[in-house]
Amino acid sequence: GSVTVFAAASLKEAMDGVTQAFEAESGHDVVVSLAGSSALARQIEYGAPADVFLSANVAWMDHLAAKGRIDPATRAYLLGNDLVLVGPKGAEPLGQVAIGEDVLTLLGRGRLAMALVDAVPAGQYGKAALQELGVWDELRASVAQVDNVRAALALVARGEVPLGIVYATDAAASEDVAIVGVFSDGVHPEIVYPVAGVVGRDSQARNAFLTFLSSEVARRIFEAKGFDVIAEPSE
Amino acid sequence: MSLSVAVKQVTQAFALDVAFEAPRGVTVLFGASGSGKTSLVNAVAGLSRPKEARIAVEDWVLQDSKAGVWLPPHKRQLGYVFQEGRLFPHLTVRQNLAYGQWFARTRAGDISLDRVVDMLGIGALLDRRPSGLSGGEKQRVAIGRALLAKPKMILADEPLAALDEARKAEILPYFERLRDEVNIPVLYVSHSMAEVARLATTVVALEQGRVSRVGPAAEVLGDPGFTPTGVRAVGAVLEARVAQHHEDGLTELDAAGIALFLPQLAQHVGQPVRVRIAAHDVILSREEPKGLSALNIMQGHVSEVRAGAGPGAIVSVVTPAGPVLARVTRRSATALGLAEGVPVWAVVKTVSVAPQDIGGR
Amino acid sequence: MSLSVAVKQVTQAFALDVAFEAPRGVTVLFGASGSGKTSLVNAVAGLSRPKEARIAVEDWVLQDSKAGVWLPPHKRQLGYVFQEGRLFPHLTVRQNLAYGQWFARTRAGDISLDRVVDMLGIGALLDRRPSGLSGGEKQRVAIGRALLAKPKMILADEPLAALDEARKAEILPYFERLRDEVNIPVLYVSHSMAEVARLATTVVALEQGRVSRVGPAAEVLGDPGFTPTGVRAVGAVLEARVAQHHEDGLTELDAAGIALFLPQLAQHVGQPVRVRIAAHDVILSREEPKGLSALNIMQGHVSEVRAGAGPGAIVSVVTPAGPVLARVTRRSATALGLAEGVPVWAVVKTVSVAPQDIGGR
Amino acid sequence: MMGWLGPEEWSAVALSLKVALWATIWALGPGIFVAYALARWEFPGKQVVNGLVHLPLILPPVATGYLLLIGFGTQGVLGRWLAEIGIVFAFRWTGAALAAAVMAFPLLVRAVRLSIEAVDPKLEQAAGTLGASKLWVFGTVTLPLILPGVLAGAVLAFAKAMGEFGATITFVSNIPGQTRTLPSAIYSFLQVPGGEDAALRLVAVSVFVAMAALILSEVIARRVAKRVGGV
Amino acid sequence: MMGWLGPEEWSAVALSLKVALWATIWALGPGIFVAYALARWEFPGKQVVNGLVHLPLILPPVATGYLLLIGFGTQGVLGRWLAEIGIVFAFRWTGAALAAAVMAFPLLVRAVRLSIEAVDPKLEQAAGTLGASKLWVFGTVTLPLILPGVLAGAVLAFAKAMGEFGATITFVSNIPGQTRTLPSAIYSFLQVPGGEDAALRLVAVSVFVAMAALILSEVIARRVAKRVGGV
Ligand SMILES: Nc1ncnc2c1ncn2[C@@H]1O[C@H](COP(=O)(O)OP(=O)(O)OP(=O)(O)O)[C@@H](O)[C@H]1O
Ligand SMILES: Nc1ncnc2c1ncn2[C@@H]1O[C@H](COP(=O)(O)OP(=O)(O)OP(=O)(O)O)[C@@H](O)[C@H]1O
Ligand code: MOO
Ligand SMILES: [Mg+2]
Ligand SMILES: [Mg+2]
C-alpha cells in the first residue's frame, strides 16, 4: 500500500531519512507533502487525501481534532525540539540563555531574525521566550520576521543579521551558523510535534507507518537531525 | 420607388435631416465636404442607428424606427465601398476579395472573382497584402470586395477619389453596368460633376445636412440654376439612340432627329444613350456656321438668358433634341443680341462631348 | 537647379530608378496609380533611405549616398502633406496645426495661424479632434499643418484628392502663392491634369518607377504626344500678360499682341499669367468666323496634323501667341482640308479657358 | 541534462510543464471572452467583473489559494458539487493547473484587452457590411488582428503559471508527482540549508523553459506582425 | 472603518500604499524605456533583455526575493556598494518597494510594449517631417497615444505591488511599520487557526484599494480614449 504524509516543512531532512527507511523495511510507498503546518492543516480540513499529519505545533492539531478530522486514538506527541539563538559561523558561544540582557548586548544595533512571531510556531515560541526574559518590548522593533524559520536561518547564514532564533534542528542543519545560546526550557512553552492519522484513512500501511515513527530506527534518524523523540517507543 | 430614405439624426456637432425617394438606378449623393454624405451612407449601411429613420430598398426595409425595425449591417446585404478602403490587413488581396463571397454563396448572382480581378486590373496584386499597396490599388481592391458580396445595393463613398483618370475611366463603366446590366441599385457619393453626369439616375444634392435639390439627373443637371460646384459644372443631358457606327471611328447618334457625332461607342445600334453637353462646351452662333471643325451643330431658339454674378450668362436653347445650355460672356450675349425667342445655332465639338459624360442605359 | 533628385531603390516588389533636375517652382510628379510617386516623395522626405541617392534642394543636400550624407526627416525642414492626412488623433485641430510651429520658431517666414485657418476654411474646426472630421476637413488641416512648419520645400502627395471642386479651387491658389510669393519650392504629386497645368513649373512623369518625361510644364503639356491620362488632357499653355480689366467682368490678356478675354483675374495689369487651352476646347475654322459667341479667335496656320488611334487627330496651329493644339475628328480634318501650312482660325470660348487652367507667375 | 537532475526533479519539471500548459489553455478561451467583453461592451457590473478578474493579482497568493481551497476543495462549496459530476481539482495536478490559471488570468485578460482596444472598429464594420455576423467578424477579423496580443498574453500566462507557487501549495499542497511543481521544489530546496545549489539548478530549468516560450512567442509574433502590417 | 482595523493594521495599510505607489513610480520610467526598446529597436541581446525582464514572473517569488537579498542585502554585491553611497534597501520600506517594483516590472513592460506596438509609425513619421526629433516625437506623439496602455500597466503594477508577498518578506522580512505590508499581515493571520476573519478584513481592504485604483484607471483611460479616438 501507499501512505500519504503531510508533514511540517521543518521536518524535511528528517522525513527524507525516515520514509526511506520505512519503505525499505515495509515495502510500502510513502508520499510526503511538505508545507507550512497551517497550509497542511487547512488542506486536511478541506478534505486533502492525507493519511498522516505531522504538525509543527499543537494548535493546528487541536484545530483538526475539534473539526473531527483526525483519529483521536492515533494522536501522539512525537518529537521535541529546542529553541536556540544563532549567529554567523564563528560567533562566540554563550551557553544557556537565561537572561535577556545577553541577547540585547549581543544584538547591538543589528536585527534579530525570527519566523513570524504571531503566525509561525518557531516565531511564537521565540516571542514567548523573549517576553519571559523581559526584553520583548525593547526588541520588538528590531525583529526581522520572515515567513518561516528556515528563512530566518538564511538571514543569519548570509550575515545579514547578527542573531536569529531558530530550532536546534535548524542550527544543526546549517554549516554557516553557530549556536550562540540555547533557551532554557522554562522560558517558552514546550516545543512538541504532534502526529495523528486522518479520519477515514485507516489502513494497514498507515498504521504501520505510525508505528514506525516511534521505532528505534526512526528514533535514531530523528535524533541524528537534532530532535528529541518523546513518544513512547513502540515494540 | 426603389430607394426610400428618411433620416433624422441630430448630434451636437452636426444635424442630418434628409428625406428622398429615388427610382432604380444610380442615386448620386452630391455635396461639399462636410455636408453629411458619409453620415447618410453610414445610416443606410446600418453603421449608425439614427433615432428617427425609415430606409428601404424596394420592399427590403432596412430600418423603420416607427415599426421598431432595424437590421444590423450584416443582414442588410449591401456592398459598401468605403472612402478609405478599409481592407483587412491580415488577409491577402485575394482573401480580402473573397471575404464576402462566403456570406453571399446562397444568393443569386453570377459575378466571379476572375471577372472582377480582370475589370479592376488587380491580377498582379492577388497574393500581396494591403499594406504594400498604393492608394489607388487599395481602393480598387475595396471595390472588388464589395462587388463580390453580391449585394442588393452598392454603397460607394467617393470610391474613385484616389484613382487616376485612366483608372477612373476604366472603373466607371462598371458602375454603369451595375446599374444597367446587373440592375443593382447604387447609392454613390461623389464630388465630381463628371461622375454625377455619367452615372446618376437621380441626383440628391446635400447642403449642411439637408437635401437642397433632388430629382432625375437630366432635370437637375439641365437646370441652369443648379451650380453646386461652380459654373463649370452646368450642362444639359440629352437622350439619344445609337444610329450608326461609321468607319472612321465615329458613332452617329440620333437625338430626336438630330445627328450627333461622337467617338466610337460600345453600344449597339438602336441602344439608348445619354449625352451630357457641358454649357461651357457650347458656342452659339447667329449665322449658320460654315467651315468649322465642329461636327455637331443644332438649330434652335433661345428660351432664356440668365445673367450670372460674374461676366457670364447661361443661355438655354430649345432644340429638337431637347434643351441645351450654353455659357457665354455677357459681352457676347449683348453683341449677338441673344434674347428669348431669337433663333441660334448651338455648336458643340464632337470631341468636347467627353467620354465621362456619356452613359449608356 | 533648385531640386535635384537621383534615387535608385530596388525592392522585390518594386524598382524605383529616377533622376531629374527641376528649377524653382512647383515640380509635379505625375503618373498612374502604383507608378512610384509616393515612394519617391518618401525618399525625398527621408522616410525611406534608398541605398543610392542624391537629393538636394538648392544647396541643401538632403542625401548624398556617395558622400555618406543622410539627413533624418526632422532635420530636412520639409512640409509633407500626406496622401492620407495623418493627423495626430490626440491633439485638437488647433494643436495639430501648431505642432510644427515650435520647431520652426527660429526660422524666417511670416505665415500665421490665422492666415492659414482663413485660407483653408477650418476656423470652425479648431477645437475639434481629427476623428470627428470628414475626409476633406482632415486633408485641409493636414495642409495647414505642413504650411505652418515654415518648410524649405513643400511635399504634397495628392493633397486635394479628397476635396470637392469648390475646396480645390480655393486651395489651389495657395499652392500657387507658395510658388510665386513665398517662393517655396513644391514637389507635388497629382493625377489631375488640371492641377498639373495650373501649378507645374516642371512636370516629371513617372511610369513604373521610371521617369518617362520631364521638362518645363509648357513644353511637356504642349506636346501633342504627351497624353498620359488620355486625349482629354492634351492642351497647350500660352504665356500672356494682363492688359486690361474691363467693366463687364472680363479681363483682357495680351498674348504676344493677340487679345484673349477671360473672366476677371486677380492679377494686376502688367502681370504675367499662364493660360492653358485644352485641345478639346479649340474649334478650327477655315473661314474667319462671324456672329459667334466665342470671344477668342486667333489666326494662324497648321504646323502639324497628327492622327491618333481613334477617330480623332491633334492639329498643331502656330499663332502669334504661341502654339495652340486643337483636337478635331479626322472626318473634320479631311473635310476642312487641314494640312501643314494651311491657314486657319482657332476659336476658343472665353469661358472654356477654365479657372483651374490659369496660373499666375 | 538527464544526469543533472534527479528523477524527482524531472517529474517536477514535467509536471510544471503540464500544469502551465493546461493552465494557459484553460485560461485562453475565458480570457479572450472576458477581455472582449471589457473592451467592447457596456454592461452593468462591468467594474465588478473587472475587479474580480484582477483579484488574484491583488491578493497575496496564499489568500487566493485559501479561497480556492474553500471553493474547490472536496469539502468546498463548488468542489462538492463538481465532484458529483466527476470533476475533481483538489490535490490533483488539475488543481495545480486551476490555481495557475486563476493566477495567470488577469495577465492574460489585460494583454488581450489592450490589443482588442487597438483594433480599428472600422475594419470590423467593414466586415459587417460584407455579411459577417458579430461572431464571424470576431473570428475572421478581430481574432487574427489580436493574435500577437493573445500570443503575448498566453506566454505571459504560461510564464506566470510556471512560476506560481503560493496559491498552488496552499490549494493543492506539495505532493510529489501530483502537485509538486518546480516552484514548490525550488521552495523546498531553499528551505534546506545548503540547498541553494539544487534550487539554482531548478531555477535554471525554469528560466530555460520560460525563455524558450518567450523567444518562440517573439518569433511567432514577428511573423504574424509581418503578415499583418508589414512587407 | 477606523475602529474596524487596529492601529498595527492601519500602519500596514498605509505602508502598503506607500510601497506600492513608489514601486509603481520607480518602475514606470525604466518600464517605458525598456518597452520602447523592445517594441521599436533591434539590438543584439534583445532576447536576453526580454528574458531578464520576465524573470520575476517565471521564478517563485521566494527565489526572486532570495536573489534580491544576494544582490542588494547589506552583504550583497550591489548592496555593499550602494550602502557606501548611502542607499540602503535592506530591512527598509525602500527594499519592500524595490521588491514590489521588480515583481511588477514585467507586467508594466508588457502592457506598455503592446500599446507602443499599436501606435501607427506613420504618425511618428509625420511628426518627424514636421521637425520633431525622435525624442520629441516620443514625448508629443507616442507617449500621449500610449497613455491608456501606460495607465493600464501602471495600475497593474500597482495592484501587483499591493499583493506582493513572497519576494518582499524574503528580501526585507516583516518589520512592523517598516516592511510589514498588507500581504504579510494577511499571511500571518492565515497561519493561525481561527485567523481567517482577521485575514478577511485585510483582504477586504486590499481589494478595496486595488479596486479603487482600477476603477480610477478605467475612468481616466476612458477619458483619454475619448480624447484620442472618439467623439
Ligand atoms: N464622429 C463624429 N463626431 C462629430 N462630428 C462628426 C463625426 N463624424 C462626422 N462629423 C461631422 O459631420 C459632418 C458631416 O460629415 P461627413 O463625414 O458625413 O461629411 P461628408 O459629406 O462625407 O464630407 P467629405 O466629402 O469630406 O467626406 C461634418 O461636419 C463632420 O465634421
Ligand atoms: N511597403 C511596400 N511593400 C511592397 N511594395 C510596396 C510598398 N510600398 C509601395 N509598394 C509598391 O510600390 C509601387 C509604388 O507605390 P507608390 O505608393 O509609390 O505608388 P503611387 O504612384 O504613389 O500610387 P498612388 O497614386 O496609387 O498613390 C506599387 O506597386 C506598390 O504596390
Ligand atoms: O515547520 Mo513550520 O510550520 O514552517 O514551523
Ligand atoms: Mg465623406
Ligand atoms: Mg501614392
PDB file of N, CA and C and ligand atoms in Angstrom, chain B residues 128 131-137 162, chain C residues 13-14 32-39 83 158 191, chain D residues 231, ligand 2:
ATOM      1  N   ARG B 128      -0.497  39.732 -52.650  1.00  0.00           N
ATOM      2  CA  ARG B 128       0.135  40.717 -51.787  1.00  0.00           C
ATOM      3  C   ARG B 128      -0.793  41.058 -50.630  1.00  0.00           C
ATOM      4  N   SER B 131      -1.011  46.314 -46.970  1.00  0.00           N
ATOM      5  CA  SER B 131      -0.084  47.345 -46.500  1.00  0.00           C
ATOM      6  C   SER B 131       0.909  47.753 -47.569  1.00  0.00           C
ATOM      7  N   GLY B 132       1.175  46.897 -48.532  1.00  0.00           N
ATOM      8  CA  GLY B 132       2.140  47.253 -49.560  1.00  0.00           C
ATOM      9  C   GLY B 132       1.529  47.895 -50.788  1.00  0.00           C
ATOM     10  N   LEU B 133       0.217  48.087 -50.786  1.00  0.00           N
ATOM     11  CA  LEU B 133      -0.428  48.617 -51.981  1.00  0.00           C
ATOM     12  C   LEU B 133      -0.418  50.140 -51.990  1.00  0.00           C
ATOM     13  N   SER B 134      -0.422  50.702 -53.180  1.00  0.00           N
ATOM     14  CA  SER B 134      -0.554  52.152 -53.279  1.00  0.00           C
ATOM     15  C   SER B 134      -2.011  52.522 -53.035  1.00  0.00           C
ATOM     16  N   GLY B 135      -2.246  53.816 -52.822  1.00  0.00           N
ATOM     17  CA  GLY B 135      -3.596  54.281 -52.512  1.00  0.00           C
ATOM     18  C   GLY B 135      -4.639  53.794 -53.513  1.00  0.00           C
ATOM     19  N   GLY B 136      -4.308  53.939 -54.767  1.00  0.00           N
ATOM     20  CA  GLY B 136      -5.265  53.560 -55.797  1.00  0.00           C
ATOM     21  C   GLY B 136      -5.483  52.057 -55.848  1.00  0.00           C
ATOM     22  N   GLU B 137      -4.418  51.318 -55.666  1.00  0.00           N
ATOM     23  CA  GLU B 137      -4.533  49.859 -55.681  1.00  0.00           C
ATOM     24  C   GLU B 137      -5.468  49.396 -54.576  1.00  0.00           C
ATOM     25  N   ALA B 162      -9.331  58.344 -55.084  1.00  0.00           N
ATOM     26  CA  ALA B 162      -7.891  58.083 -55.015  1.00  0.00           C
ATOM     27  C   ALA B 162      -7.336  57.544 -56.334  1.00  0.00           C
TER      28      ALA B 162
ATOM     29  N   ALA C  13       9.354  43.972 -54.672  1.00  0.00           N
ATOM     30  CA  ALA C  13       8.044  44.310 -55.215  1.00  0.00           C
ATOM     31  C   ALA C  13       8.115  45.423 -56.258  1.00  0.00           C
ATOM     32  N   PHE C  14       9.129  46.269 -56.158  1.00  0.00           N
ATOM     33  CA  PHE C  14       9.072  47.473 -56.969  1.00  0.00           C
ATOM     34  C   PHE C  14      10.460  48.058 -57.155  1.00  0.00           C
ATOM     35  N   ALA C  32       0.498  57.220 -63.167  1.00  0.00           N
ATOM     36  CA  ALA C  32      -0.632  56.376 -62.806  1.00  0.00           C
ATOM     37  C   ALA C  32      -0.463  55.825 -61.392  1.00  0.00           C
ATOM     38  N   SER C  33      -1.539  55.301 -60.876  1.00  0.00           N
ATOM     39  CA  SER C  33      -1.523  54.657 -59.568  1.00  0.00           C
ATOM     40  C   SER C  33      -0.488  53.538 -59.568  1.00  0.00           C
ATOM     41  N   GLY C  34       0.374  53.534 -58.564  1.00  0.00           N
ATOM     42  CA  GLY C  34       1.386  52.492 -58.467  1.00  0.00           C
ATOM     43  C   GLY C  34       2.655  52.773 -59.249  1.00  0.00           C
ATOM     44  N   SER C  35       2.772  53.975 -59.811  1.00  0.00           N
ATOM     45  CA  SER C  35       3.961  54.256 -60.620  1.00  0.00           C
ATOM     46  C   SER C  35       5.152  54.670 -59.761  1.00  0.00           C
ATOM     47  N   GLY C  36       4.934  54.853 -58.464  1.00  0.00           N
ATOM     48  CA  GLY C  36       6.077  55.125 -57.595  1.00  0.00           C
ATOM     49  C   GLY C  36       6.158  56.553 -57.095  1.00  0.00           C
ATOM     50  N   LYS C  37       5.101  57.312 -57.237  1.00  0.00           N
ATOM     51  CA  LYS C  37       5.131  58.709 -56.822  1.00  0.00           C
ATOM     52  C   LYS C  37       5.337  58.839 -55.318  1.00  0.00           C
ATOM     53  N   THR C  38       4.519  58.129 -54.576  1.00  0.00           N
ATOM     54  CA  THR C  38       4.643  58.208 -53.120  1.00  0.00           C
ATOM     55  C   THR C  38       6.007  57.694 -52.667  1.00  0.00           C
ATOM     56  N   SER C  39       6.462  56.628 -53.278  1.00  0.00           N
ATOM     57  CA  SER C  39       7.774  56.093 -52.914  1.00  0.00           C
ATOM     58  C   SER C  39       8.858  57.145 -53.099  1.00  0.00           C
ATOM     59  N   GLN C  83      -0.801  61.700 -48.335  1.00  0.00           N
ATOM     60  CA  GLN C  83      -1.987  61.266 -49.077  1.00  0.00           C
ATOM     61  C   GLN C  83      -3.136  60.958 -48.119  1.00  0.00           C
ATOM     62  N   GLU C 158      -0.822  64.173 -53.511  1.00  0.00           N
ATOM     63  CA  GLU C 158      -2.250  64.257 -53.840  1.00  0.00           C
ATOM     64  C   GLU C 158      -3.043  64.922 -52.724  1.00  0.00           C
ATOM     65  N   HIS C 191      -2.697  63.377 -59.910  1.00  0.00           N
ATOM     66  CA  HIS C 191      -3.282  62.632 -61.026  1.00  0.00           C
ATOM     67  C   HIS C 191      -3.939  63.586 -61.994  1.00  0.00           C
TER      68      HIS C 191
ATOM     69  N   VAL D 231       5.827  44.136 -44.853  1.00  0.00           N
ATOM     70  CA  VAL D 231       6.196  43.979 -46.247  1.00  0.00           C
ATOM     71  C   VAL D 231       5.481  42.778 -46.831  1.00  0.00           C
TER      72      VAL D 231
HETATM   73  N1  LIG F   2       5.842  48.723 -48.347  1.00  0.00           N
HETATM   74  C1  LIG F   2       5.739  48.260 -49.603  1.00  0.00           C
HETATM   75  N2  LIG F   2       5.967  46.955 -49.859  1.00  0.00           N
HETATM   76  C2  LIG F   2       5.864  46.441 -51.107  1.00  0.00           C
HETATM   77  N3  LIG F   2       5.507  47.177 -52.166  1.00  0.00           N
HETATM   78  C3  LIG F   2       5.257  48.467 -51.973  1.00  0.00           C
HETATM   79  C4  LIG F   2       5.348  49.084 -50.691  1.00  0.00           C
HETATM   80  N4  LIG F   2       5.021  50.384 -50.817  1.00  0.00           N
HETATM   81  C5  LIG F   2       4.753  50.552 -52.124  1.00  0.00           C
HETATM   82  N5  LIG F   2       4.892  49.420 -52.823  1.00  0.00           N
HETATM   83  C6  LIG F   2       4.676  49.210 -54.258  1.00  0.00           C
HETATM   84  O1  LIG F   2       5.441  50.172 -54.927  1.00  0.00           O
HETATM   85  C7  LIG F   2       4.743  50.653 -56.059  1.00  0.00           C
HETATM   86  C8  LIG F   2       4.685  52.159 -55.990  1.00  0.00           C
HETATM   87  O2  LIG F   2       3.862  52.539 -54.912  1.00  0.00           O
HETATM   88  P1  LIG F   2       3.558  54.051 -54.611  1.00  0.00           P
HETATM   89  O3  LIG F   2       2.773  54.103 -53.354  1.00  0.00           O
HETATM   90  O4  LIG F   2       4.817  54.824 -54.671  1.00  0.00           O
HETATM   91  O5  LIG F   2       2.628  54.415 -55.857  1.00  0.00           O
HETATM   92  P2  LIG F   2       1.906  55.787 -56.185  1.00  0.00           P
HETATM   93  O6  LIG F   2       2.431  56.210 -57.500  1.00  0.00           O
HETATM   94  O7  LIG F   2       2.025  56.726 -55.058  1.00  0.00           O
HETATM   95  O8  LIG F   2       0.406  55.280 -56.371  1.00  0.00           O
HETATM   96  P3  LIG F   2      -0.988  56.007 -55.982  1.00  0.00           P
HETATM   97  O9  LIG F   2      -1.223  57.023 -56.981  1.00  0.00           O
HETATM   98  O10 LIG F   2      -1.988  54.897 -56.079  1.00  0.00           O
HETATM   99  O11 LIG F   2      -0.821  56.540 -54.585  1.00  0.00           O
HETATM  100  C9  LIG F   2       3.383  49.976 -56.038  1.00  0.00           C
HETATM  101  O12 LIG F   2       3.414  48.889 -56.955  1.00  0.00           O
HETATM  102  C10 LIG F   2       3.240  49.461 -54.652  1.00  0.00           C
HETATM  103  O13 LIG F   2       2.466  48.306 -54.641  1.00  0.00           O
END
